[in-house]
Structure formats: C-alpha cells, structure tokens
C-alpha cells in the first residue's frame, strides 16, 4: 500500500512555522516468505527517537492503570522478589518500572533512547540507560547482571534491525528468565482497517506467526500468548530460551489457527485492506465536508501519532478542524507537523468552544469522553466499514 508522502507523525513546530514540510514516502509491504508486514522506506531511528521526542507515557491514565496491573501480574506469575532483575526496553518516562519500584523491587533498569523521556525517568529514581537496545547493548548490560524478566511493550515494531533486537533479548535474559513482548496485532489492524496505526515509528507489523519465527531464529520460543485491548488490539507474548522450554500453552496454537483461518498468509487479504483504506479516505472527507456545510464547528482531541497520520493522509486543515486539544504540555501551543492545525491545552475548550470534537486518540475515547462530559465527541476510527 502506498500512502504517498507524509511527515514524521510525532513532530511539532512553532505556531509561526514557515519552512516547507519535510515528508517521506510511506509504503507498506507484505513478505510471502515470513509473513511480516513492514514499511519499506525506513527513516533513521535517530531522526524519530531523539532528545525532542514528545510522547510521554505517564500522560495516559488508561496506560498507567494497565501498567500497574501488568506489574502486579508479572510479580505474582513469576514469583519475583527483591533480588529479581527486571529490565524494561523502551522504558519512556519510567511509567511501568515505577510500579515495580513501588512494589519493593529495586533491582530494575530501563533502556530508553530518547533523552527527553529518560530524563523524567531518572528524576523519578528509575535507573535508565539512555541508548538504543541491540545485541551490543545487551552484551554490555549482561556483563553486570542478566535479567530474570525483560519487558518490551510497543517497541519491537519501532526497531529496523529486528534480528539484532531479538538476538539482544536472548543475550540479556537469564537461562530461566522470561521475555514479555507486547505489540500491535496485525490481524486486528487489517481486520478493522486501522490504517492510522501505520507510520514511520512502526517499521514492522507482527502476527503471532511472524514474531514466533523471528524469536526462533534467535534461540527463543513462544510459551504463552494473550490478547489485549491496547492500541486497537495487541498481543502480549511470553518467550523463553528454546532449550529450556518444557511446555507450551494451548493459547499459542489457538491464535496461530485463527490467523490461518482469517487468511493472514494470503496476499489478497492485504490488497483488500489497501482498497478499503482508499475508500475510507474518500468517505471520511465526504462526511466531514457535509458537517462543515451544515455549520458544525469542529475541533479534535489527541495530538497523537495516529491522529497525525489520519489528518495528513486525508489532507485536513484548520478550515475543517479549528484546533487540537492535548494534555501533554510538550505539545501545546505548537502546530502538528504537516498541518496548519494548532495544538492547545484543555483551557481552549472554554475560551473558544466548538460544536464537536473528533477524538483522534480513539483508543482512549472512554477516558477522554469521561473526563469532559459536557463536550460533544465523535470518532471516525475504527471506521464503520458498512459505509464502504
């Protein structure tokens, strides 16, 4: 699928920005050999995950609650104690490891390449290595201590060298340890036509089959898998060193069978996806134009990556959506890159009210609408496919 050229999604510029927008081609491919879905034109990670990175996990109350639950689940499931070594890759501002710390586990370490978020984690007392994770990083860390648990939520999709990343997991995990990966599930993305989850930060889109193959290539084997609601549908997989696997939970085979039944190994499924996304673009523009003609004044909520993809792919401007509201102070009083739409804090809702607000961070729609009960919200994603 060819999205054309889009700007980097998690980027913001000054309100008076005049320079031409830097865009990159965004094309998505499917491999008939390993069944991985991946963007072809890779942007250097350093250009995306740098000292100006604006996404801070702790701004999402929903994510914090999910992380707290995961922390206690992992402690109970694996009988962790104060000696247990827990490493989180892409630890952001320490949102998850902070719960382990509060639970009394001090032998923790975050690995985070973005200075802006890592600094916040360190301020919270979370030991953090400011670097990208790969096998070289893993070897250096393993010289001090191997990990009993490695958690990597929503990160492996962001890594261009997935072989090096998986090899690093094998290097750093203890022989009896467990690796826990969570990632957006390509089956849900394809089935629900969630095209706004495809952007430059996400190099790869995994099925259970493709992640299983990657791990096997690097000495790890799946032992359990869970579905989660995160990011429109995700998988949380548990893996151990292959030589120490004695039992595999039936959940692994169950989900592999679901993928075969749906046809994730058939190219036609991906062609149908691309066709429908083009149809969504046309229909969404038509709906928004009809609302404008009816005199509806609209804004948006959530200056997220998915919001940026949606707005830039549809070519929406300030004449359709007057502004975007976001609680993240690092994004406020700036323009969402590629659009002329300004981002403001929630106070703007009272200063310059609008008739309706389009929720761009649709995975948080319940949290957002519950926080602002007097506002009229609507969502366009996941799209009503019956309209196509």
Tab-separated table of C-alpha atoms in Angstrom:
chain	number	residue	atom	x	y	z
A	1	UNK	CA	0.000	0.000	0.000
A	2	UNK	CA	1.250	3.482	-0.920
A	3	UNK	CA	0.237	6.316	1.416
A	4	UNK	CA	2.123	8.875	-0.627
A	5	UNK	CA	4.481	11.188	1.251
A	6	UNK	CA	3.738	12.058	4.889
A	7	UNK	CA	5.645	13.983	7.579
A	8	UNK	CA	7.015	12.331	10.712
A	9	UNK	CA	3.948	11.884	12.929
A	10	UNK	CA	5.164	12.779	16.415
A	11	UNK	CA	6.568	16.143	15.342
A	12	UNK	CA	5.523	19.651	16.272
A	13	UNK	CA	6.690	23.088	15.157
A	14	UNK	CA	6.185	26.674	16.273
A	15	UNK	CA	2.831	28.316	15.536
A	16	UNK	CA	4.528	30.731	13.117
A	17	UNK	CA	6.486	27.986	11.309
A	18	UNK	CA	7.028	28.922	7.654
A	19	UNK	CA	9.534	26.385	6.341
A	20	UNK	CA	8.483	23.688	3.860
A	21	UNK	CA	7.255	20.470	5.468
A	22	UNK	CA	9.729	17.608	5.201
A	23	UNK	CA	7.931	14.486	4.022
A	24	UNK	CA	8.884	10.868	3.397
A	25	UNK	CA	7.333	8.167	1.211
A	26	UNK	CA	5.270	5.702	3.239
A	27	UNK	CA	4.845	2.319	1.558
A	28	UNK	CA	3.789	-0.925	3.233
A	29	UNK	CA	4.818	-4.383	2.058
A	30	UNK	CA	3.944	-7.973	2.883
A	31	UNK	CA	6.526	-10.776	2.820
A	32	UNK	CA	5.126	-14.024	1.428
A	33	UNK	CA	8.019	-15.967	3.000
A	34	UNK	CA	7.953	-14.936	6.682
A	35	UNK	CA	4.534	-13.158	6.591
A	36	UNK	CA	5.905	-9.970	8.126
A	37	UNK	CA	4.248	-6.687	7.196
A	38	UNK	CA	6.773	-3.846	7.098
A	39	UNK	CA	7.219	-0.341	5.748
A	40	UNK	CA	9.863	-0.177	3.057
A	41	UNK	CA	11.260	3.343	3.254
A	42	UNK	CA	12.852	3.381	6.681
A	43	UNK	CA	13.568	6.645	8.438
A	44	UNK	CA	16.666	6.568	10.654
A	45	UNK	CA	15.597	5.891	14.269
A	46	UNK	CA	17.781	8.781	15.462
A	47	UNK	CA	15.616	11.138	13.421
A	48	UNK	CA	12.478	9.976	15.264
A	49	UNK	CA	13.610	8.963	18.752
A	50	UNK	CA	15.737	11.891	19.827
A	51	UNK	CA	16.064	14.494	22.586
A	52	UNK	CA	12.943	16.304	21.316
A	53	UNK	CA	10.680	13.237	21.443
A	54	UNK	CA	7.260	14.402	22.654
A	55	UNK	CA	5.456	11.214	23.714
A	56	UNK	CA	5.400	10.735	27.491
A	57	UNK	CA	3.584	7.575	28.614
A	58	UNK	CA	2.574	8.931	32.008
A	59	UNK	CA	0.070	11.349	30.453
A	60	UNK	CA	-2.318	8.461	29.747
A	61	UNK	CA	-4.296	7.415	32.798
A	62	UNK	CA	-5.500	4.331	30.959
A	63	UNK	CA	-1.939	3.243	30.197
A	64	UNK	CA	-0.903	3.823	33.798
A	65	UNK	CA	-3.706	1.607	35.071
A	66	UNK	CA	-2.850	-1.109	32.534
A	67	UNK	CA	0.826	-0.898	33.502
A	68	UNK	CA	0.062	-1.180	37.195
A	69	UNK	CA	-1.979	-4.323	36.543
A	70	UNK	CA	0.799	-5.795	34.397
A	71	UNK	CA	3.363	-5.122	37.105
A	72	UNK	CA	1.443	-6.996	39.782
A	73	UNK	CA	0.567	-9.795	37.367
A	74	UNK	CA	4.231	-10.343	36.493
A	75	UNK	CA	5.319	-10.240	40.145
A	76	UNK	CA	2.732	-12.869	41.087
A	77	UNK	CA	3.085	-15.074	37.998
A	78	UNK	CA	6.867	-15.352	38.210
A	79	UNK	CA	7.200	-15.109	41.998
A	80	UNK	CA	9.539	-12.129	41.808
A	81	UNK	CA	11.340	-10.855	44.874
A	82	UNK	CA	13.784	-8.096	45.772
A	83	UNK	CA	16.634	-9.990	44.124
A	84	UNK	CA	14.804	-10.354	40.794
A	85	UNK	CA	16.262	-8.340	37.935
A	86	UNK	CA	13.583	-6.594	35.815
A	87	UNK	CA	14.639	-4.767	32.663
A	88	UNK	CA	12.261	-2.735	30.510
A	89	UNK	CA	13.212	-1.826	26.966
A	90	UNK	CA	11.804	1.488	25.731
A	91	UNK	CA	11.009	2.466	29.302
A	92	UNK	CA	9.993	6.022	28.289
A	93	UNK	CA	9.450	8.173	31.400
A	94	UNK	CA	9.563	5.241	33.821
A	95	UNK	CA	5.782	4.796	33.843
A	96	UNK	CA	5.932	0.982	34.240
A	97	UNK	CA	9.115	0.430	36.226
A	98	UNK	CA	7.896	2.943	38.785
A	99	UNK	CA	5.168	0.450	39.751
A	100	UNK	CA	7.807	-2.267	40.288
A	101	UNK	CA	9.722	0.189	42.452
A	102	UNK	CA	6.630	0.994	44.494
A	103	UNK	CA	6.084	-2.760	44.939
A	104	UNK	CA	9.501	-3.028	46.601
A	105	UNK	CA	11.561	-4.298	43.654
A	106	UNK	CA	14.661	-2.104	43.405
A	107	UNK	CA	16.718	-4.256	41.027
A	108	UNK	CA	15.229	-2.572	37.961
A	109	UNK	CA	16.653	-0.967	34.841
A	110	UNK	CA	15.147	0.970	31.956
A	111	UNK	CA	16.652	1.216	28.477
A	112	UNK	CA	15.418	4.304	26.637
A	113	UNK	CA	16.991	6.183	23.696
A	114	UNK	CA	15.078	9.472	23.979
A	115	UNK	CA	16.741	11.949	26.320
A	116	UNK	CA	13.522	13.866	26.996
A	117	UNK	CA	11.676	10.885	28.465
A	118	UNK	CA	14.699	9.148	30.035
A	119	UNK	CA	15.463	12.295	31.994
A	120	UNK	CA	11.982	12.182	33.519
A	121	UNK	CA	12.500	8.540	34.494
A	122	UNK	CA	15.809	9.292	36.173
A	123	UNK	CA	14.158	12.133	38.090
A	124	UNK	CA	11.737	9.513	39.469
A	125	UNK	CA	14.651	7.400	40.671
A	126	UNK	CA	14.423	4.824	37.855
A	127	UNK	CA	17.926	3.714	36.755
A	128	UNK	CA	17.953	4.239	32.988
A	129	UNK	CA	20.432	3.538	30.203
A	130	UNK	CA	19.996	6.220	27.528
A	131	UNK	CA	20.631	4.217	24.366
A	132	UNK	CA	19.018	2.047	21.731
A	133	UNK	CA	18.662	-1.633	22.555
A	134	UNK	CA	20.524	-4.145	20.390
A	135	UNK	CA	22.850	-7.078	20.920
A	136	UNK	CA	25.812	-4.833	21.679
A	137	UNK	CA	23.801	-3.076	24.402
A	138	UNK	CA	22.617	-6.442	25.725
A	139	UNK	CA	26.170	-7.805	25.938
A	140	UNK	CA	27.324	-4.769	27.883
A	141	UNK	CA	24.401	-4.972	30.325
A	142	UNK	CA	24.716	-8.747	30.722
A	143	UNK	CA	28.290	-8.324	31.964
A	144	UNK	CA	26.798	-6.757	35.110
A	145	UNK	CA	23.728	-8.939	35.522
A	146	UNK	CA	21.336	-10.874	33.332
A	147	UNK	CA	17.610	-10.266	33.590
A	148	UNK	CA	15.011	-12.550	35.140
A	149	UNK	CA	12.309	-10.609	33.300
A	150	UNK	CA	12.590	-8.447	30.194
A	151	UNK	CA	9.534	-6.388	29.294
A	152	UNK	CA	9.332	-4.675	25.916
A	153	UNK	CA	5.936	-3.062	25.350
A	154	UNK	CA	5.239	-1.436	21.998
A	155	UNK	CA	8.880	-1.257	20.981
A	156	UNK	CA	9.856	-4.122	18.675
A	157	UNK	CA	7.667	-2.612	15.959
A	158	UNK	CA	9.816	0.535	16.220
A	159	UNK	CA	13.090	-1.289	15.540
A	160	UNK	CA	14.519	-1.516	11.999
A	161	UNK	CA	17.022	-4.257	12.931
A	162	UNK	CA	14.603	-6.748	14.455
A	163	UNK	CA	17.126	-9.602	14.198
A	164	UNK	CA	19.623	-7.652	16.289
A	165	UNK	CA	16.896	-6.766	18.779
A	166	UNK	CA	15.789	-10.398	19.178
A	167	UNK	CA	19.393	-11.559	19.480
A	168	UNK	CA	19.854	-8.991	22.258
A	169	UNK	CA	16.860	-10.417	24.114
A	170	UNK	CA	18.493	-13.851	24.053
A	171	UNK	CA	21.804	-12.387	25.236
A	172	UNK	CA	20.368	-10.440	28.170
A	173	UNK	CA	17.765	-12.880	29.523
A	174	UNK	CA	18.837	-15.387	32.140
A	175	UNK	CA	18.643	-19.076	31.213
A	176	UNK	CA	15.477	-19.482	33.292
A	177	UNK	CA	14.140	-15.992	32.610
A	178	UNK	CA	11.142	-14.836	30.586
A	179	UNK	CA	10.829	-12.236	27.841
A	180	UNK	CA	7.485	-10.403	27.611
A	181	UNK	CA	6.725	-8.556	24.386
A	182	UNK	CA	3.607	-6.575	23.568
A	183	UNK	CA	2.923	-5.181	20.102
A	184	UNK	CA	0.071	-4.059	17.907
A	185	UNK	CA	-1.512	-7.111	16.332
A	186	UNK	CA	-1.531	-7.027	12.557
A	187	UNK	CA	-4.651	-9.213	12.383
A	188	UNK	CA	-6.676	-6.605	14.265
A	189	UNK	CA	-5.099	-3.804	12.234
A	190	UNK	CA	-6.030	-5.496	8.954
A	191	UNK	CA	-9.462	-6.685	10.051
A	192	UNK	CA	-10.522	-3.296	11.458
A	193	UNK	CA	-8.753	-1.292	8.701
A	194	UNK	CA	-6.736	0.677	11.285
A	195	UNK	CA	-4.560	2.430	8.735
A	196	UNK	CA	-3.719	5.279	11.126
A	197	UNK	CA	-1.565	2.843	13.113
A	198	UNK	CA	0.826	2.643	10.150
A	199	UNK	CA	3.553	5.289	10.366
A	200	UNK	CA	7.318	5.753	10.386
A	201	UNK	CA	7.765	4.939	14.064
A	202	UNK	CA	6.314	1.486	13.362
A	203	UNK	CA	8.657	-0.302	10.987
A	204	UNK	CA	7.057	-3.751	11.421
A	205	UNK	CA	3.527	-5.144	11.957
A	206	UNK	CA	3.625	-8.582	13.523
A	207	UNK	CA	1.388	-11.600	13.507
A	208	UNK	CA	1.983	-14.381	16.017
A	209	UNK	CA	3.461	-16.435	13.192
A	210	UNK	CA	5.965	-13.759	12.174
A	211	UNK	CA	7.042	-12.906	15.744
A	212	UNK	CA	7.378	-16.622	16.517
A	213	UNK	CA	9.650	-17.116	13.526
A	214	UNK	CA	11.811	-14.150	14.495
A	215	UNK	CA	12.228	-15.420	18.055
A	216	UNK	CA	13.002	-18.974	16.894
A	217	UNK	CA	15.754	-17.620	14.647
A	218	UNK	CA	17.351	-16.202	17.783
A	219	UNK	CA	17.064	-19.068	20.247
A	220	UNK	CA	13.750	-18.116	21.877
A	221	UNK	CA	10.393	-19.879	21.779
A	222	UNK	CA	6.863	-18.750	22.491
A	223	UNK	CA	5.340	-20.329	25.585
A	224	UNK	CA	2.168	-18.276	26.083
A	225	UNK	CA	0.192	-15.524	24.364
A	226	UNK	CA	-2.578	-13.145	25.462
A	227	UNK	CA	-4.739	-10.684	23.566
A	228	UNK	CA	-5.022	-7.164	24.962
A	229	UNK	CA	-7.104	-4.119	24.015
A	230	UNK	CA	-4.086	-1.831	23.772
A	231	UNK	CA	-3.755	0.248	20.582
A	232	UNK	CA	-6.838	-1.178	18.939
A	233	UNK	CA	-5.755	-4.767	19.612
A	234	UNK	CA	-2.380	-6.135	20.666
A	235	UNK	CA	-0.678	-9.401	21.519
A	236	UNK	CA	1.343	-9.954	24.670
A	237	UNK	CA	3.702	-12.880	24.147
A	238	UNK	CA	5.883	-14.712	26.648
A	239	UNK	CA	9.065	-16.400	25.447
A	240	UNK	CA	11.902	-18.378	26.994
A	241	UNK	CA	15.187	-19.761	25.771
A	242	UNK	CA	14.304	-22.652	23.462
A	243	UNK	CA	16.459	-25.228	25.237
A	244	UNK	CA	14.565	-24.591	28.490
A	245	UNK	CA	11.016	-24.812	27.115
A	246	UNK	CA	9.206	-27.832	28.506
A	247	UNK	CA	5.592	-26.815	27.970
A	248	UNK	CA	3.734	-24.502	25.570
A	249	UNK	CA	0.353	-23.079	26.492
A	250	UNK	CA	-2.516	-24.006	24.105
A	251	UNK	CA	-3.088	-20.268	23.501
A	252	UNK	CA	-0.184	-20.266	21.043
A	253	UNK	CA	-1.694	-22.869	18.718
A	254	UNK	CA	-5.178	-21.362	19.081
A	255	UNK	CA	-4.113	-17.949	17.802
A	256	UNK	CA	-1.949	-19.422	15.044
A	257	UNK	CA	-5.032	-21.255	13.809
A	258	UNK	CA	-7.072	-18.030	13.934
A	259	UNK	CA	-4.501	-16.361	11.695
A	260	UNK	CA	-4.652	-19.177	9.153
A	261	UNK	CA	-8.442	-19.130	9.162
A	262	UNK	CA	-8.543	-15.386	8.531
A	263	UNK	CA	-6.003	-15.723	5.742
A	264	UNK	CA	-3.081	-13.678	7.014
A	265	UNK	CA	-0.855	-15.772	4.760
A	266	UNK	CA	-2.801	-14.760	1.627
A	267	UNK	CA	-1.753	-11.672	-0.329
A	268	UNK	CA	-5.341	-10.926	-1.348
A	269	UNK	CA	-6.159	-10.026	2.260
A	270	UNK	CA	-3.644	-7.167	2.090
A	271	UNK	CA	-4.827	-5.967	-1.314
A	272	UNK	CA	-8.379	-5.775	0.066
A	273	UNK	CA	-7.078	-3.741	3.018
A	274	UNK	CA	-5.392	-1.179	0.768
A	275	UNK	CA	-8.511	-0.829	-1.387
A	276	UNK	CA	-10.733	-0.263	1.641
A	277	UNK	CA	-8.388	2.337	3.138
A	278	UNK	CA	-8.683	4.409	-0.028
A	279	UNK	CA	-12.454	4.098	0.316
A	280	UNK	CA	-12.298	5.224	3.961
A	281	UNK	CA	-10.371	8.351	2.964
A	282	UNK	CA	-12.990	9.351	0.402
A	283	UNK	CA	-15.934	8.631	2.687
A	284	UNK	CA	-14.409	10.378	5.721
A	285	UNK	CA	-13.710	13.522	3.705
A	286	UNK	CA	-17.282	13.471	2.432
A	287	UNK	CA	-18.708	13.168	5.960
A	288	UNK	CA	-16.573	15.983	7.329
A	289	UNK	CA	-17.454	18.244	4.416
A	290	UNK	CA	-21.151	17.612	4.984
A	291	UNK	CA	-20.761	18.575	8.654
A	292	UNK	CA	-18.996	21.806	7.658
A	293	UNK	CA	-21.757	22.648	5.196
A	294	UNK	CA	-24.297	22.124	7.983
A	295	UNK	CA	-22.482	24.767	10.019
A	296	UNK	CA	-20.865	22.409	12.562
A	297	UNK	CA	-17.719	23.973	14.067
A	298	UNK	CA	-15.231	21.184	14.767
A	299	UNK	CA	-12.034	20.629	16.675
A	300	UNK	CA	-10.103	17.489	17.584
A	301	UNK	CA	-8.716	15.825	20.699
A	302	UNK	CA	-5.406	13.966	20.909
A	303	UNK	CA	-2.302	15.127	19.007
A	304	UNK	CA	-1.134	11.532	18.703
A	305	UNK	CA	0.834	9.724	16.015
A	306	UNK	CA	-2.323	8.053	14.772
A	307	UNK	CA	-4.011	11.459	14.690
A	308	UNK	CA	-1.173	12.883	12.614
A	309	UNK	CA	-1.435	10.032	10.102
A	310	UNK	CA	-5.208	10.453	9.851
A	311	UNK	CA	-5.040	14.231	9.351
A	312	UNK	CA	-2.102	14.225	6.944
A	313	UNK	CA	-3.335	11.279	4.867
A	314	UNK	CA	-6.723	12.963	4.470
A	315	UNK	CA	-5.103	16.358	3.952
A	316	UNK	CA	-7.205	18.037	6.650
A	317	UNK	CA	-6.521	21.640	7.609
A	318	UNK	CA	-7.620	24.299	10.080
A	319	UNK	CA	-10.663	25.185	7.965
A	320	UNK	CA	-12.106	21.771	8.924
A	321	UNK	CA	-10.678	21.239	12.424
A	322	UNK	CA	-10.005	24.555	14.162
A	323	UNK	CA	-7.610	23.140	16.761
A	324	UNK	CA	-6.448	20.011	18.571
A	325	UNK	CA	-6.650	19.653	22.347
A	326	UNK	CA	-3.940	17.673	24.177
A	327	UNK	CA	-2.996	17.459	27.858
A	328	UNK	CA	0.693	16.944	27.094
A	329	UNK	CA	2.270	20.346	27.780
A	330	UNK	CA	5.173	19.426	25.475
A	331	UNK	CA	2.788	19.546	22.509
A	332	UNK	CA	0.774	22.638	23.413
A	333	UNK	CA	0.970	25.986	21.582
A	334	UNK	CA	2.547	24.325	18.578
A	335	UNK	CA	1.417	23.136	15.148
A	336	UNK	CA	1.006	19.439	14.444
A	337	UNK	CA	3.635	18.975	11.753
A	338	UNK	CA	2.308	18.771	8.216
A	339	UNK	CA	-0.925	20.551	9.088
A	340	UNK	CA	-1.789	24.156	9.906
A	341	UNK	CA	-3.792	22.955	12.915
A	342	UNK	CA	-2.617	24.345	16.289
A	343	UNK	CA	-2.439	22.245	19.452
A	344	UNK	CA	-3.653	23.766	22.719
A	345	UNK	CA	-4.320	22.702	26.284
A	346	UNK	CA	-7.815	21.885	27.602
A	347	UNK	CA	-8.433	25.515	28.635
A	348	UNK	CA	-9.035	26.284	24.967
A	349	UNK	CA	-12.333	24.407	25.173
A	350	UNK	CA	-13.749	27.155	27.388
A	351	UNK	CA	-12.017	30.064	25.670
A	352	UNK	CA	-13.090	29.086	22.149
A	353	UNK	CA	-15.701	26.302	22.310
A	354	UNK	CA	-16.581	24.199	19.277
A	355	UNK	CA	-19.689	22.182	18.482
A	356	UNK	CA	-17.990	18.814	18.181
A	357	UNK	CA	-14.576	17.255	18.858
A	358	UNK	CA	-13.118	14.444	16.758
A	359	UNK	CA	-11.216	12.031	19.021
A	360	UNK	CA	-8.000	11.193	17.180
A	361	UNK	CA	-6.644	9.065	20.052
A	362	UNK	CA	-9.629	6.772	19.626
A	363	UNK	CA	-8.127	4.004	21.786
A	364	UNK	CA	-8.633	6.388	24.730
A	365	UNK	CA	-12.120	7.526	23.774
A	366	UNK	CA	-13.760	6.336	27.008
A	367	UNK	CA	-11.123	8.038	29.143
A	368	UNK	CA	-11.368	11.270	27.136
A	369	UNK	CA	-15.158	11.495	26.930
A	370	UNK	CA	-15.457	10.653	30.628
A	371	UNK	CA	-13.096	13.463	31.544
A	372	UNK	CA	-15.075	16.056	29.576
A	373	UNK	CA	-18.768	15.092	29.965
A	374	UNK	CA	-20.015	18.445	28.644
A	375	UNK	CA	-18.278	18.137	25.270
A	376	UNK	CA	-19.761	16.530	22.168
A	377	UNK	CA	-17.248	13.975	20.907
A	378	UNK	CA	-17.242	11.748	17.848
A	379	UNK	CA	-14.825	9.182	16.405
A	380	UNK	CA	-14.067	8.127	12.850
A	381	UNK	CA	-11.655	5.297	13.614
A	382	UNK	CA	-12.122	2.367	13.714
A	383	UNK	CA	-14.187	3.173	10.647
A	384	UNK	CA	-17.727	1.997	10.024
A	385	UNK	CA	-16.875	-0.414	7.218
A	386	UNK	CA	-20.527	-0.796	6.249
A	387	UNK	CA	-20.306	2.658	4.709
A	388	UNK	CA	-17.840	1.448	2.069
